[in-house]
Coordinates of N, CA and C in Angstrom, one line a residue:
M1087 N 9.9 -14.9 -28.2 CA 8.4 -15.0 -28.0 C 7.8 -13.7 -28.3
T1088 N 6.7 -13.7 -29.0 CA 5.9 -12.5 -29.2 C 4.5 -12.9 -28.7
M1089 N 3.7 -11.8 -28.3 CA 2.4 -12.1 -27.8 C 1.4 -11.2 -28.4
D1090 N 0.3 -11.7 -28.9 CA -0.8 -11.0 -29.4 C -1.7 -10.5 -28.3
V1091 N -1.8 -9.2 -28.1 CA -2.5 -8.7 -26.9 C -4.0 -9.1 -27.0
A1092 N -4.6 -9.0 -28.1 CA -6.0 -9.3 -28.2 C -6.3 -10.8 -27.9
E1093 N -5.3 -11.7 -28.4 CA -5.5 -13.1 -28.1 C -5.3 -13.4 -26.6
Y1094 N -4.3 -12.7 -26.0 CA -4.1 -12.9 -24.5 C -5.3 -12.4 -23.7
A1095 N -5.9 -11.3 -24.1 CA -7.0 -10.7 -23.4 C -8.2 -11.7 -23.4
R1096 N -8.3 -12.5 -24.4 CA -9.5 -13.5 -24.5 C -9.3 -14.8 -23.7
L1097 N -8.0 -15.1 -23.4 CA -7.8 -16.3 -22.7 C -8.3 -16.3 -21.3
R1098 N -8.6 -17.5 -20.8 CA -9.0 -17.7 -19.4 C -7.7 -17.6 -18.5
R1099 N -8.0 -17.2 -17.3 CA -6.9 -17.1 -16.4 C -6.1 -18.4 -16.2
D1100 N -4.8 -18.3 -16.2 CA -3.9 -19.4 -16.1 C -2.6 -18.8 -15.5
T1101 N -2.3 -19.2 -14.2 CA -1.1 -18.6 -13.5 C 0.2 -19.0 -14.2
K1102 N 0.3 -20.2 -14.7 CA 1.5 -20.6 -15.4 C 1.7 -19.7 -16.6
R1103 N 0.7 -19.4 -17.4 CA 0.8 -18.6 -18.6 C 1.1 -17.1 -18.1
E1104 N 0.5 -16.7 -17.1 CA 0.7 -15.3 -16.5 C 2.2 -15.2 -16.2
N1105 N 2.8 -16.2 -15.5 CA 4.2 -16.1 -15.2 C 5.1 -16.1 -16.4
E1106 N 4.7 -16.9 -17.4 CA 5.5 -16.9 -18.6 C 5.5 -15.6 -19.4
V1107 N 4.3 -15.0 -19.4 CA 4.1 -13.7 -20.1 C 4.9 -12.6 -19.3
A1108 N 4.8 -12.7 -17.9 CA 5.5 -11.7 -17.1 C 7.0 -11.9 -17.3
D1109 N 7.5 -13.1 -17.4 CA 8.9 -13.3 -17.7 C 9.3 -12.6 -19.0
W1110 N 8.4 -12.9 -20.1 CA 8.7 -12.3 -21.4 C 8.7 -10.7 -21.3
L1111 N 7.7 -10.2 -20.5 CA 7.6 -8.7 -20.4 C 8.8 -8.2 -19.7
R1112 N 9.3 -8.8 -18.7 CA 10.5 -8.4 -18.0 C 11.7 -8.4 -18.9
G1113 N 11.7 -9.2 -19.9 CA 12.8 -9.3 -20.8 C 12.8 -8.3 -22.0
I1114 N 11.8 -7.4 -22.1 CA 11.7 -6.4 -23.1 C 11.8 -5.0 -22.5
K1115 N 12.0 -4.1 -23.4 CA 12.2 -2.7 -22.9 C 10.9 -2.2 -22.2
E1116 N 11.1 -1.3 -21.2 CA 10.0 -0.7 -20.5 C 8.9 -0.1 -21.4
S1117 N 9.3 0.6 -22.4 CA 8.4 1.2 -23.3 C 7.5 0.2 -24.0
E1118 N 8.1 -1.0 -24.4 CA 7.3 -2.0 -25.0 C 6.4 -2.7 -24.0
R1119 N 6.9 -2.9 -22.8 CA 6.0 -3.4 -21.7 C 4.8 -2.6 -21.5
V1120 N 5.0 -1.3 -21.4 CA 4.0 -0.3 -21.1 C 3.0 -0.4 -22.3
K1121 N 3.5 -0.4 -23.5 CA 2.6 -0.4 -24.7 C 1.7 -1.7 -24.6
F1122 N 2.3 -2.8 -24.4 CA 1.5 -4.1 -24.3 C 0.5 -4.0 -23.2
L1123 N 0.9 -3.5 -22.0 CA 0.0 -3.5 -20.9 C -1.1 -2.5 -21.1
K1124 N -0.8 -1.3 -21.7 CA -1.9 -0.4 -22.0 C -3.0 -1.0 -22.9
E1125 N -2.5 -1.6 -24.0 CA -3.4 -2.3 -24.9 C -4.3 -3.3 -24.2
L1126 N -3.6 -4.1 -23.4 CA -4.3 -5.2 -22.6 C -5.3 -4.6 -21.6
A1127 N -4.9 -3.5 -21.0 CA -5.8 -2.8 -20.0 C -7.1 -2.4 -20.7
E1128 N -7.1 -2.0 -21.9 CA -8.3 -1.6 -22.6 C -9.2 -2.8 -23.0
L1129 N -8.6 -3.9 -23.1 CA -9.3 -5.1 -23.5 C -9.7 -6.0 -22.3
N1130 N -8.9 -6.1 -21.3 CA -9.1 -6.9 -20.1 C -8.3 -6.3 -18.9
A1131 N -9.0 -5.4 -18.2 CA -8.4 -4.7 -17.1 C -7.8 -5.7 -16.1
F1132 N -8.6 -6.7 -15.7 CA -8.1 -7.6 -14.7 C -6.8 -8.3 -15.1
A1133 N -6.8 -8.8 -16.3 CA -5.5 -9.5 -16.8 C -4.4 -8.5 -16.8
A1134 N -4.6 -7.3 -17.2 CA -3.6 -6.3 -17.2 C -3.0 -6.0 -15.8
T1135 N -3.9 -5.9 -14.8 CA -3.4 -5.6 -13.5 C -2.6 -6.7 -12.9
I1136 N -2.9 -7.9 -13.2 CA -2.1 -9.1 -12.8 C -0.7 -9.0 -13.4
L1137 N -0.6 -8.7 -14.7 CA 0.7 -8.6 -15.3 C 1.5 -7.3 -14.9
I1138 N 0.8 -6.2 -14.6 CA 1.4 -5.0 -14.2 C 2.2 -5.3 -12.9
R1139 N 1.5 -6.0 -12.0 CA 2.1 -6.4 -10.7 C 3.3 -7.2 -10.8
K1140 N 3.4 -8.1 -11.9 CA 4.5 -9.0 -12.0 C 5.6 -8.6 -13.0
S1141 N 5.4 -7.4 -13.6 CA 6.3 -7.0 -14.7 C 7.4 -6.1 -14.3
Q1142 N 7.5 -5.7 -13.0 CA 8.7 -4.9 -12.5 C 8.8 -3.6 -13.3
L1143 N 7.7 -2.9 -13.3 CA 7.7 -1.6 -14.0 C 8.4 -0.5 -13.1
E1144 N 8.8 0.5 -13.8 CA 9.4 1.7 -13.1 C 8.2 2.4 -12.4
P1145 N 8.5 3.1 -11.3 CA 7.5 3.9 -10.6 C 6.7 4.8 -11.5
V1146 N 7.4 5.5 -12.4 CA 6.7 6.4 -13.3 C 5.6 5.7 -14.1
S1147 N 5.9 4.5 -14.6 CA 4.9 3.7 -15.4 C 3.8 3.2 -14.5
L1148 N 4.1 2.8 -13.2 CA 3.1 2.4 -12.3 C 2.2 3.5 -12.0
A1149 N 2.7 4.7 -11.8 CA 1.8 5.9 -11.6 C 0.9 6.1 -12.7
V1150 N 1.3 6.0 -13.9 CA 0.4 6.1 -15.1 C -0.7 5.1 -15.0
F1151 N -0.4 3.8 -14.7 CA -1.4 2.8 -14.6 C -2.4 3.1 -13.4
L1152 N -1.8 3.6 -12.3 CA -2.7 3.9 -11.2 C -3.7 5.0 -11.6
R1153 N -3.2 6.0 -12.2 CA -4.1 7.1 -12.7 C -5.2 6.6 -13.7
Y1154 N -4.7 5.7 -14.6 CA -5.7 5.1 -15.5 C -6.8 4.3 -14.8
G1155 N -6.3 3.5 -13.8 CA -7.3 2.7 -13.0 C -8.2 3.5 -12.2
L1156 N -7.7 4.6 -11.7 CA -8.6 5.5 -10.9 C -9.7 6.2 -11.9
K1157 N -9.3 6.4 -13.1 CA -10.2 7.0 -14.1 C -11.2 6.0 -14.6
V1158 N -10.8 4.8 -14.9 CA -11.8 3.9 -15.5 C -12.4 2.9 -14.6
G1159 N -11.8 2.7 -13.4 CA -12.2 1.6 -12.5 C -13.5 2.0 -11.9
D1160 N -14.3 0.9 -11.6 CA -15.6 1.1 -10.9 C -15.3 1.0 -9.4
A1161 N -16.3 1.0 -8.6 CA -16.1 1.1 -7.1 C -15.3 -0.1 -6.6
S1162 N -15.3 -1.3 -7.3 CA -14.5 -2.4 -6.8 C -13.2 -2.6 -7.6
S1163 N -13.3 -2.4 -8.9 CA -12.1 -2.7 -9.7 C -11.0 -1.7 -9.5
V1164 N -11.3 -0.5 -8.9 CA -10.2 0.4 -8.6 C -9.2 -0.3 -7.7
N1165 N -9.6 -1.2 -6.9 CA -8.7 -1.9 -6.0 C -7.7 -2.8 -6.8
W1166 N -8.1 -3.3 -7.9 CA -7.2 -4.1 -8.7 C -6.0 -3.2 -9.1
W1167 N -6.3 -2.0 -9.4 CA -5.2 -1.0 -9.9 C -4.3 -0.7 -8.7
I1168 N -4.9 -0.5 -7.5 CA -4.1 -0.2 -6.4 C -3.2 -1.4 -6.0
Q1169 N -3.8 -2.6 -6.1 CA -3.0 -3.8 -5.8 C -1.9 -4.0 -6.8
A1170 N -2.1 -3.6 -8.0 CA -1.1 -3.8 -9.1 C 0.1 -2.9 -8.9
T1171 N -0.2 -1.7 -8.3 CA 0.8 -0.7 -8.3 C 1.4 -0.3 -6.9
H1172 N 0.7 -0.7 -5.8 CA 1.2 -0.2 -4.5 C 2.6 -0.7 -4.1
A1173 N 2.9 -2.0 -4.4 CA 4.2 -2.5 -4.0 C 5.4 -1.8 -4.7
G1174 N 5.2 -1.5 -6.0 CA 6.2 -0.8 -6.8 C 6.3 0.7 -6.5
L1175 N 5.2 1.3 -6.1 CA 5.2 2.7 -5.8 C 5.7 2.9 -4.4
G1176 N 5.3 2.0 -3.5 CA 5.5 2.3 -2.1 C 4.4 3.2 -1.5
P1177 N 4.3 3.2 -0.2 CA 3.1 3.9 0.4 C 3.2 5.4 0.2
K1178 N 4.4 6.0 0.3 CA 4.6 7.4 0.2 C 4.2 7.9 -1.2
K1179 N 4.7 7.2 -2.3 CA 4.4 7.6 -3.6 C 2.9 7.3 -4.0
L1180 N 2.4 6.2 -3.4 CA 1.0 5.9 -3.7 C 0.1 7.0 -3.2
L1181 N 0.3 7.4 -1.9 CA -0.5 8.5 -1.3 C -0.3 9.8 -2.1
A1182 N 1.0 10.1 -2.5 CA 1.3 11.3 -3.2 C 0.5 11.3 -4.6
E1183 N 0.5 10.1 -5.2 CA -0.2 10.0 -6.5 C -1.7 10.3 -6.3
L1184 N -2.3 9.7 -5.3 CA -3.7 9.9 -5.0 C -3.9 11.4 -4.7
R1185 N -3.1 11.9 -3.9 CA -3.2 13.4 -3.6 C -3.2 14.2 -4.8
S1186 N -2.4 13.9 -5.8 CA -2.3 14.7 -7.0 C -3.5 14.6 -7.8
Q1187 N -4.4 13.6 -7.5 CA -5.6 13.4 -8.3 C -6.9 14.0 -7.6
I1188 N -6.7 14.6 -6.4 CA -7.9 15.1 -5.7 C -8.7 16.1 -6.5
S1189 N -8.1 17.0 -7.2 CA -8.9 18.0 -7.9 C -9.3 17.5 -9.3
T1190 N -8.5 16.7 -9.9 CA -8.8 16.3 -11.3 C -9.7 15.1 -11.4
N1191 N -9.6 14.2 -10.4 CA -10.4 13.0 -10.4 C -10.9 12.6 -9.0
P1192 N -11.8 13.5 -8.4 CA -12.3 13.2 -7.1 C -13.1 11.9 -7.0
E1193 N -13.7 11.5 -8.1 CA -14.5 10.2 -8.1 C -13.5 9.0 -7.9
G1194 N -12.4 9.0 -8.6 CA -11.5 7.9 -8.5 C -10.8 7.9 -7.2
V1195 N -10.4 9.0 -6.7 CA -9.8 9.1 -5.4 C -10.8 8.7 -4.3
D1196 N -12.0 9.1 -4.4 CA -13.0 8.6 -3.4 C -13.2 7.1 -3.4
K1197 N -13.2 6.5 -4.5 CA -13.2 5.0 -4.6 C -12.0 4.4 -4.0
A1198 N -10.8 5.0 -4.2 CA -9.6 4.4 -3.7 C -9.5 4.6 -2.2
L1199 N -10.1 5.6 -1.6 CA -10.1 5.9 -0.2 C -10.7 4.7 0.6
Y1200 N -11.6 4.0 0.0 CA -12.2 2.9 0.7 C -11.2 1.7 0.9
F1201 N -10.3 1.6 -0.1 CA -9.4 0.4 0.0 C -8.0 0.7 0.6
I1202 N -7.6 2.0 0.6 CA -6.3 2.4 1.0 C -5.9 1.8 2.4
P1203 N -6.7 1.9 3.4 CA -6.3 1.5 4.8 C -5.8 0.0 4.8
Q1204 N -6.3 -0.9 4.0 CA -5.9 -2.3 4.0 C -4.4 -2.4 3.6
Y1205 N -3.9 -1.5 2.9 CA -2.5 -1.6 2.4 C -1.5 -1.1 3.5
F1206 N -2.0 -0.5 4.5 CA -1.1 0.0 5.6 C -1.4 -0.6 6.9
V1207 N -1.9 -1.8 7.0 CA -2.3 -2.4 8.2 C -1.1 -2.5 9.2
D1208 N 0.0 -2.8 8.7 CA 1.2 -3.0 9.6 C 2.1 -1.7 9.8
D1209 N 1.6 -0.6 9.3 CA 2.4 0.6 9.3 C 1.6 1.8 9.9
E1210 N 1.8 2.0 11.1 CA 1.0 3.1 11.8 C 1.3 4.5 11.1
K1211 N 2.5 4.7 10.7 CA 2.8 6.0 10.1 C 1.9 6.2 8.9
Y1212 N 1.8 5.2 8.0 CA 1.0 5.4 6.8 C -0.5 5.2 7.0
Q1213 N -0.8 4.5 8.1 CA -2.3 4.5 8.5 C -2.7 5.9 8.8
S1214 N -1.8 6.6 9.6 CA -2.1 7.9 10.0 C -2.2 8.8 8.8
S1215 N -1.2 8.7 7.9 CA -1.2 9.5 6.6 C -2.5 9.2 5.8
A1216 N -2.9 8.0 5.7 CA -4.1 7.7 5.0 C -5.3 8.3 5.6
R1217 N -5.4 8.3 7.0 CA -6.5 9.0 7.7 C -6.5 10.5 7.4
S1218 N -5.3 11.1 7.5 CA -5.3 12.5 7.2 C -5.6 12.9 5.8
F1219 N -5.2 12.0 4.9 CA -5.5 12.1 3.5 C -7.0 12.1 3.3
R1220 N -7.7 11.2 3.9 CA -9.2 11.1 3.9 C -9.8 12.4 4.4
S1221 N -9.3 12.9 5.5 CA -9.8 14.2 6.0 C -9.5 15.3 5.0
E1222 N -8.3 15.3 4.4 CA -8.0 16.4 3.4 C -9.0 16.3 2.3
F1223 N -9.3 15.1 1.8 CA -10.3 14.9 0.7 C -11.6 15.5 1.1
R1224 N -12.1 15.2 2.3 CA -13.4 15.6 2.8 C -13.4 17.2 2.9
K1225 N -12.3 17.8 3.3 CA -12.3 19.2 3.4 C -12.4 19.9 2.0
I1226 N -11.7 19.3 1.0 CA -11.7 19.8 -0.3 C -13.0 19.6 -1.0
H1227 N -13.6 18.4 -0.7 CA -14.8 18.0 -1.4 C -15.9 17.7 -0.3
P1228 N -16.3 18.7 0.5 CA -17.3 18.4 1.6 C -18.6 17.9 1.0
G1229 N -19.1 16.9 1.6 CA -20.4 16.3 1.1 C -20.3 15.6 -0.3
Y1230 N -19.1 15.2 -0.7 CA -18.9 14.6 -2.0 C -19.7 13.3 -2.0
V1231 N -20.5 13.1 -3.1 CA -21.2 11.9 -3.4 C -20.9 11.5 -4.8
R1232 N -20.4 10.3 -5.0 CA -20.1 9.8 -6.3 C -21.3 9.8 -7.2
P1233 N -21.1 10.2 -8.5 CA -22.3 10.2 -9.4 C -23.2 9.0 -9.4
E1234 N -22.6 7.8 -9.3 CA -23.4 6.6 -9.4 C -24.1 6.3 -8.1
Q1235 N -23.6 6.9 -7.0 CA -24.3 6.7 -5.7 C -25.6 7.5 -5.6
G1236 N -25.6 8.7 -6.2 CA -26.8 9.5 -6.0 C -26.9 10.0 -4.6
H1237 N -28.0 10.6 -4.3 CA -28.3 11.2 -3.0 C -29.4 10.4 -2.3
L1238 N -29.3 10.3 -1.0 CA -30.3 9.6 -0.2 C -31.5 10.5 -0.1
S1239 N -32.7 9.9 -0.2 CA -33.9 10.7 -0.1 C -34.3 10.9 1.4

C-alpha cells in the first residue's frame, strides 16, 4: 500500500481509513513515517495529529512534532499537538520539551500552558510540576501577552 499525502489530506475524516493508514505507517520505517506525517501536517494539521497519535513514533520524533505544533498552532489547535504527543512522550518529557521552548517560543508555550493541566488530572506529582512550570514561565516572561491578544485598554 502506498499513500498520496495530498490526496489523504483532502479526504473527509473516516476512522476506519485512519486506522488503515496508521497500520500502514506502523509497517514502514520511522523516517518514512515522519516524512509522510510532516507533509500531511503542512496540508492538514488535524489529520496529521490523529495519525501521529496512532503511529507509534519514537519520542524524538514526537518531540519534533510537538515543537512544530507549538510553532504553528493557534490558541486551540496547539492542544491537538499536545494530544498527539503526550502519551508517547510521557509527562516528564512533555514538560521538559515545553521547558526547552520557553526562550525560543514563548507564544507556543503560553498557549500550551492553558491545556497542560488536563493531562495530569490523576497525577498530583505532575500537576505540581505543571503549576511550577507555569510559575517559571511567568518569572521568565513577566506580563507576557500573546501578540494576537493585544493589551487591554
